[in-house]
Each structure stands twice: as structure tokens, then as C-alpha cells.
mmCIF file of C-alpha atoms in Angstrom:
data_model
loop_
_atom_site.group_PDB
_atom_site.id
_atom_site.type_symbol
_atom_site.label_atom_id
_atom_site.label_comp_id
_atom_site.label_asym_id
_atom_site.label_seq_id
_atom_site.Cartn_x
_atom_site.Cartn_y
_atom_site.Cartn_z
ATOM 1 C CA MET F 1 -34.103 -2.860 -13.565
ATOM 2 C CA ASN F 2 -36.313 -5.359 -11.721
ATOM 3 C CA PHE F 3 -35.072 -8.317 -9.681
ATOM 4 C CA PHE F 4 -36.311 -10.942 -12.171
ATOM 5 C CA ARG F 5 -34.385 -9.363 -15.044
ATOM 6 C CA GLN F 6 -31.273 -8.957 -12.867
ATOM 7 C CA GLU F 7 -31.306 -12.681 -12.134
ATOM 8 C CA VAL F 8 -31.777 -13.549 -15.817
ATOM 9 C CA ASP F 9 -28.873 -11.252 -16.726
ATOM 10 C CA ALA F 10 -26.626 -12.624 -13.967
ATOM 11 C CA ALA F 11 -27.302 -16.228 -15.018
ATOM 12 C CA VAL F 12 -26.625 -15.472 -18.685
ATOM 13 C CA ASP F 13 -23.426 -13.579 -17.835
ATOM 14 C CA MET F 14 -22.115 -16.674 -16.033
ATOM 15 C CA LEU F 15 -23.188 -19.012 -18.842
ATOM 16 C CA LEU F 16 -21.418 -16.839 -21.426
ATOM 17 C CA THR F 17 -18.161 -17.284 -19.486
ATOM 18 C CA GLN F 18 -18.520 -21.106 -19.552
ATOM 19 C CA GLN F 19 -19.596 -21.379 -15.916
ATOM 20 C CA VAL F 20 -22.075 -23.707 -14.172
ATOM 21 C CA ILE F 21 -25.218 -22.323 -12.555
ATOM 22 C CA LEU F 22 -27.779 -23.668 -10.081
ATOM 23 C CA TYR F 23 -31.266 -22.591 -11.147
ATOM 24 C CA PRO F 24 -34.994 -23.351 -10.916
ATOM 25 C CA THR F 25 -36.254 -25.196 -13.991
ATOM 26 C CA ASP F 26 -39.834 -25.825 -15.056
ATOM 27 C CA THR F 27 -39.681 -29.092 -13.118
ATOM 28 C CA VAL F 28 -36.976 -29.314 -10.390
ATOM 29 C CA TRP F 29 -33.839 -27.416 -9.310
ATOM 30 C CA GLY F 30 -31.147 -27.923 -11.901
ATOM 31 C CA LEU F 31 -27.528 -27.510 -12.830
ATOM 32 C CA GLY F 32 -26.893 -25.768 -16.119
ATOM 33 C CA CYS F 33 -24.285 -24.560 -18.571
ATOM 34 C CA ASP F 34 -24.057 -23.633 -22.243
ATOM 35 C CA ALA F 35 -24.943 -26.748 -24.261
ATOM 36 C CA GLU F 36 -22.382 -25.882 -26.938
ATOM 37 C CA VAL F 37 -19.345 -25.711 -24.641
ATOM 38 C CA PRO F 38 -17.800 -29.159 -23.987
ATOM 39 C CA ARG F 39 -15.565 -27.821 -21.194
ATOM 40 C CA ALA F 40 -18.558 -26.423 -19.301
ATOM 41 C CA VAL F 41 -20.465 -29.709 -19.714
ATOM 42 C CA GLU F 42 -17.460 -31.630 -18.332
ATOM 43 C CA LYS F 43 -17.257 -29.243 -15.368
ATOM 44 C CA LEU F 44 -20.968 -29.759 -14.653
ATOM 45 C CA TYR F 45 -20.616 -33.561 -14.803
ATOM 46 C CA GLN F 46 -17.613 -33.485 -12.467
ATOM 47 C CA LEU F 47 -19.637 -31.525 -9.920
ATOM 48 C CA LYS F 48 -22.555 -33.916 -10.260
ATOM 49 C CA GLY F 49 -20.325 -37.007 -10.264
ATOM 50 C CA ARG F 50 -22.157 -38.240 -13.340
ATOM 51 C CA PRO F 51 -20.542 -41.077 -15.288
ATOM 52 C CA ALA F 52 -19.904 -40.768 -19.015
ATOM 53 C CA GLY F 53 -22.657 -42.104 -21.228
ATOM 54 C CA GLN F 54 -25.487 -40.634 -19.126
ATOM 55 C CA PRO F 55 -26.204 -37.370 -20.939
ATOM 56 C CA SER F 56 -28.347 -34.505 -19.683
ATOM 57 C CA ILE F 57 -31.110 -32.705 -21.514
ATOM 58 C CA VAL F 58 -30.956 -29.350 -23.246
ATOM 59 C CA LEU F 59 -33.541 -26.598 -22.789
ATOM 60 C CA VAL F 60 -34.297 -24.539 -25.892
ATOM 61 C CA ALA F 61 -36.486 -21.487 -26.500
ATOM 62 C CA ASP F 62 -38.505 -22.712 -29.472
ATOM 63 C CA LEU F 63 -38.656 -25.079 -32.426
ATOM 64 C CA ALA F 64 -36.117 -23.027 -34.395
ATOM 65 C CA MET F 65 -33.527 -23.326 -31.619
ATOM 66 C CA LEU F 66 -34.344 -27.009 -31.161
ATOM 67 C CA ALA F 67 -33.656 -27.558 -34.884
ATOM 68 C CA ARG F 68 -30.067 -26.363 -34.350
ATOM 69 C CA TYR F 69 -29.374 -29.381 -32.129
ATOM 70 C CA VAL F 70 -30.943 -32.159 -34.197
ATOM 71 C CA ALA F 71 -29.716 -33.846 -37.348
ATOM 72 C CA THR F 72 -33.214 -33.597 -38.862
ATOM 73 C CA VAL F 73 -36.457 -32.307 -37.375
ATOM 74 C CA PRO F 74 -39.041 -35.111 -37.457
ATOM 75 C CA ALA F 75 -42.219 -34.302 -39.389
ATOM 76 C CA GLY F 76 -44.532 -34.692 -36.381
ATOM 77 C CA LEU F 77 -42.476 -32.695 -33.894
ATOM 78 C CA GLU F 78 -44.185 -29.330 -34.312
ATOM 79 C CA ALA F 79 -47.605 -30.924 -33.757
ATOM 80 C CA ALA F 80 -46.297 -32.853 -30.726
ATOM 81 C CA LEU F 81 -44.919 -29.642 -29.189
ATOM 82 C CA ALA F 82 -48.227 -27.852 -29.738
ATOM 83 C CA ALA F 83 -50.216 -30.695 -28.160
ATOM 84 C CA GLN F 84 -48.079 -31.309 -25.060
ATOM 85 C CA THR F 85 -49.755 -30.573 -21.721
ATOM 86 C CA ARG F 86 -46.734 -30.883 -19.424
ATOM 87 C CA PRO F 87 -42.948 -30.463 -19.652
ATOM 88 C CA THR F 88 -41.803 -33.049 -22.198
ATOM 89 C CA THR F 89 -38.289 -33.987 -23.272
ATOM 90 C CA TYR F 90 -37.866 -35.332 -26.797
ATOM 91 C CA LEU F 91 -35.059 -37.766 -27.641
ATOM 92 C CA LEU F 92 -33.920 -36.897 -31.168
ATOM 93 C CA PRO F 93 -30.876 -37.575 -33.377
ATOM 94 C CA ALA F 94 -28.188 -35.059 -32.314
ATOM 95 C CA SER F 95 -26.433 -32.576 -34.577
ATOM 96 C CA ARG F 96 -22.801 -31.526 -34.198
ATOM 97 C CA ALA F 97 -23.813 -28.211 -32.565
ATOM 98 C CA VAL F 98 -24.395 -29.859 -29.200
ATOM 99 C CA ALA F 99 -21.452 -30.674 -26.893
ATOM 100 C CA PRO F 100 -20.442 -34.347 -27.283
ATOM 101 C CA GLY F 101 -21.048 -35.067 -23.576
ATOM 102 C CA LEU F 102 -24.753 -34.417 -24.135
ATOM 103 C CA VAL F 103 -25.125 -37.048 -26.846
ATOM 104 C CA ALA F 104 -26.335 -40.494 -25.738
ATOM 105 C CA PRO F 105 -24.572 -43.653 -26.948
ATOM 106 C CA ASP F 106 -27.409 -44.116 -29.474
ATOM 107 C CA GLY F 107 -26.649 -40.688 -31.014
ATOM 108 C CA THR F 108 -29.657 -38.874 -29.576
ATOM 109 C CA VAL F 109 -29.933 -35.713 -27.511
ATOM 110 C CA GLY F 110 -32.756 -34.892 -25.086
ATOM 111 C CA LEU F 111 -34.391 -31.546 -25.900
ATOM 112 C CA ARG F 112 -37.186 -29.651 -24.150
ATOM 113 C CA VAL F 113 -38.753 -26.330 -25.071
ATOM 114 C CA ALA F 114 -38.613 -24.278 -21.857
ATOM 115 C CA GLN F 115 -42.082 -23.315 -20.679
ATOM 116 C CA ASP F 116 -41.003 -21.689 -17.415
ATOM 117 C CA GLU F 117 -40.643 -17.917 -17.881
ATOM 118 C CA PHE F 118 -37.252 -17.706 -16.137
ATOM 119 C CA CYS F 119 -35.731 -20.592 -18.123
ATOM 120 C CA HIS F 120 -37.236 -19.347 -21.370
ATOM 121 C CA ARG F 121 -35.756 -15.869 -20.920
ATOM 122 C CA VAL F 122 -32.323 -17.247 -19.978
ATOM 123 C CA VAL F 123 -32.248 -19.517 -23.023
ATOM 124 C CA ARG F 124 -33.543 -16.808 -25.345
ATOM 125 C CA ARG F 125 -30.956 -14.281 -24.124
ATOM 126 C CA LEU F 126 -28.120 -16.838 -24.136
ATOM 127 C CA GLY F 127 -28.971 -17.724 -27.727
ATOM 128 C CA HIS F 128 -27.879 -21.340 -27.144
ATOM 129 C CA GLY F 129 -29.364 -24.384 -25.525
ATOM 130 C CA LEU F 130 -29.057 -24.606 -21.742
ATOM 131 C CA VAL F 131 -28.024 -27.890 -20.143
ATOM 132 C CA SER F 132 -30.586 -28.990 -17.589
ATOM 133 C CA THR F 133 -29.874 -31.797 -15.157
ATOM 134 C CA SER F 134 -31.155 -32.244 -11.635
ATOM 135 C CA ALA F 135 -29.066 -30.464 -8.996
ATOM 136 C CA ASN F 136 -27.936 -33.521 -7.077
ATOM 137 C CA LYS F 137 -24.946 -35.817 -6.908
ATOM 138 C CA ALA F 138 -25.380 -38.896 -9.106
ATOM 139 C CA GLY F 139 -27.525 -41.470 -7.326
ATOM 140 C CA GLN F 140 -28.927 -39.023 -4.762
ATOM 141 C CA PRO F 141 -32.548 -37.800 -4.597
ATOM 142 C CA THR F 142 -33.635 -35.080 -7.020
ATOM 143 C CA PRO F 143 -34.219 -31.708 -5.284
ATOM 144 C CA ALA F 144 -37.742 -30.524 -6.077
ATOM 145 C CA ILE F 145 -37.217 -27.344 -4.045
ATOM 146 C CA PHE F 146 -34.152 -25.231 -3.291
ATOM 147 C CA ALA F 147 -34.013 -26.299 0.378
ATOM 148 C CA GLU F 148 -33.362 -29.891 -0.782
ATOM 149 C CA VAL F 149 -30.233 -29.015 -2.806
ATOM 150 C CA ASP F 150 -27.093 -30.544 -1.248
ATOM 151 C CA PRO F 151 -24.850 -27.798 0.219
ATOM 152 C CA ALA F 152 -21.896 -29.338 -1.661
ATOM 153 C CA ILE F 153 -23.716 -28.630 -4.936
ATOM 154 C CA VAL F 154 -24.459 -25.056 -3.840
ATOM 155 C CA ARG F 155 -20.775 -24.500 -3.013
ATOM 156 C CA GLY F 156 -19.604 -26.178 -6.224
ATOM 157 C CA VAL F 157 -21.422 -24.000 -8.764
ATOM 158 C CA ASN F 158 -20.269 -20.633 -10.033
ATOM 159 C CA TYR F 159 -23.626 -18.945 -9.531
ATOM 160 C CA VAL F 160 -26.798 -19.681 -7.564
ATOM 161 C CA VAL F 161 -29.871 -18.056 -9.098
ATOM 162 C CA ASN F 162 -31.783 -16.088 -6.478
ATOM 163 C CA TRP F 163 -35.155 -16.662 -8.114
ATOM 164 C CA ARG F 164 -37.879 -18.919 -6.602
ATOM 165 C CA GLN F 165 -35.669 -20.117 -3.755
ATOM 166 C CA ASP F 166 -38.664 -19.862 -1.376
ATOM 167 C CA ASP F 167 -41.058 -21.628 -3.766
ATOM 168 C CA GLN F 168 -42.324 -24.865 -2.216
ATOM 169 C CA THR F 169 -44.133 -26.072 -5.359
ATOM 170 C CA ARG F 170 -43.299 -29.649 -6.241
ATOM 171 C CA VAL F 171 -43.495 -30.671 -9.888
ATOM 172 C CA LEU F 172 -42.783 -34.043 -11.442
ATOM 173 C CA PRO F 173 -39.700 -34.414 -13.655
ATOM 174 C CA SER F 174 -40.419 -34.062 -17.364
ATOM 175 C CA ARG F 175 -41.992 -36.782 -19.398
ATOM 176 C CA VAL F 176 -39.457 -38.275 -21.848
ATOM 177 C CA VAL F 177 -40.590 -39.388 -25.291
ATOM 178 C CA ARG F 178 -39.155 -40.544 -28.571
ATOM 179 C CA LEU F 179 -40.785 -39.767 -31.885
ATOM 180 C CA GLY F 180 -41.292 -43.056 -33.652
ATOM 181 C CA ALA F 181 -42.176 -43.871 -37.222
ATOM 182 C CA GLY F 182 -44.896 -41.629 -38.617
ATOM 183 C CA GLY F 183 -44.536 -39.161 -35.725
ATOM 184 C CA ALA F 184 -46.053 -41.460 -33.103
ATOM 185 C CA LEU F 185 -44.852 -40.703 -29.567
ATOM 186 C CA GLU F 186 -43.165 -43.536 -27.702
ATOM 187 C CA VAL F 187 -43.072 -42.831 -23.959
ATOM 188 C CA VAL F 188 -39.675 -43.585 -22.388
ATOM 189 C CA ARG F 189 -40.512 -42.101 -18.951
ATOM 190 C CA GLU F 190 -43.942 -40.987 -17.833
#
């Protein structure tokens, strides 16, 4: 078995036991857990020191998995996903499948189809959405690379993914959009 697959398997094994992982996302280093397990989401937020009412996003493998976490799939979503040119998080009305701590006060959940190969494989193998929030304490700078992750975060997770730790590539956080009336995209964060 190759190293990449071992790391995917190790991450999924931890997620299946309701643990929190530290992993490279398609944008920055992130903290993650199974998006359907409220206890795991609470554990992640305690580590991050994130106040209630500030939900994290959920990575999914494809449109079918995304549909599990929304009350209704907007008509223009498939076209928007096909046209996106960078990681984009969509704020959509949440279904009951997602842990309550991931639902914003307005009833929406942030969802992003994972483009990064590692994240995509983890989500696909897990079979559930993967919480994705930056791997920093609330109010602290977002770690673009592994070397910037606070040692307290590293010590506080159940598993640190050993993939791309030497990567120095810096990528902007995802764009955040809402689908408005008629499928028009409304940019919340560029």
C-alpha cells in the first residue's frame, strides 16, 4: 500500500471513531470531523475555541453527497459547480443530516465539493461530509502551511495527517457564495 493511501485510510479510521483530525485542505490547513456527528463537531469547536453560532463548512465528494445536506438543491447549483474556477463554498438551506453545530443562525450550511485529491478521497471513503475549518484558535491567523499551525492545535487533535506537511504552497481561502433567486450567485466573501 502506498503512503498516500495509508494517510487516507488513517484519517478515515479516526473520523469513523468520532475523532478530530488536522489535515491539508484544498485551501489551508484544517481541522475536521464527521459532519453528521454532533459530539465530534463540539469537540472540534472546543479545541478551536469557536463560539456557538459561527458554523464551519462541510466538504463533500460530489453533487449527490451535497444534496444529502441541503433541504432542497437549488436549480442553478449544478451549473454553478461546473463553472467554478476556484474552491467555492455555497451557503444553502441545511437538511437534518448535518450536525446542528454546523447550521448557521439563518438555517444555512456551507458546503464545498472537495477538489483536492486527498480531501476528495477521504470524503468519498468516509461516505459523509467532512467538517473543514481553519486549523487555528478562534481569532488567530489562518495557517496556510503546516509550519504555521499552533502547536497547541497539533497536540489537541486525535490525528495529524502526514500528507503535504512540507508543501509551502499558499492558497487563498475559498470564495463563499449564496445562490440567489434564479440561480444568480451572490458573493459573500471573495
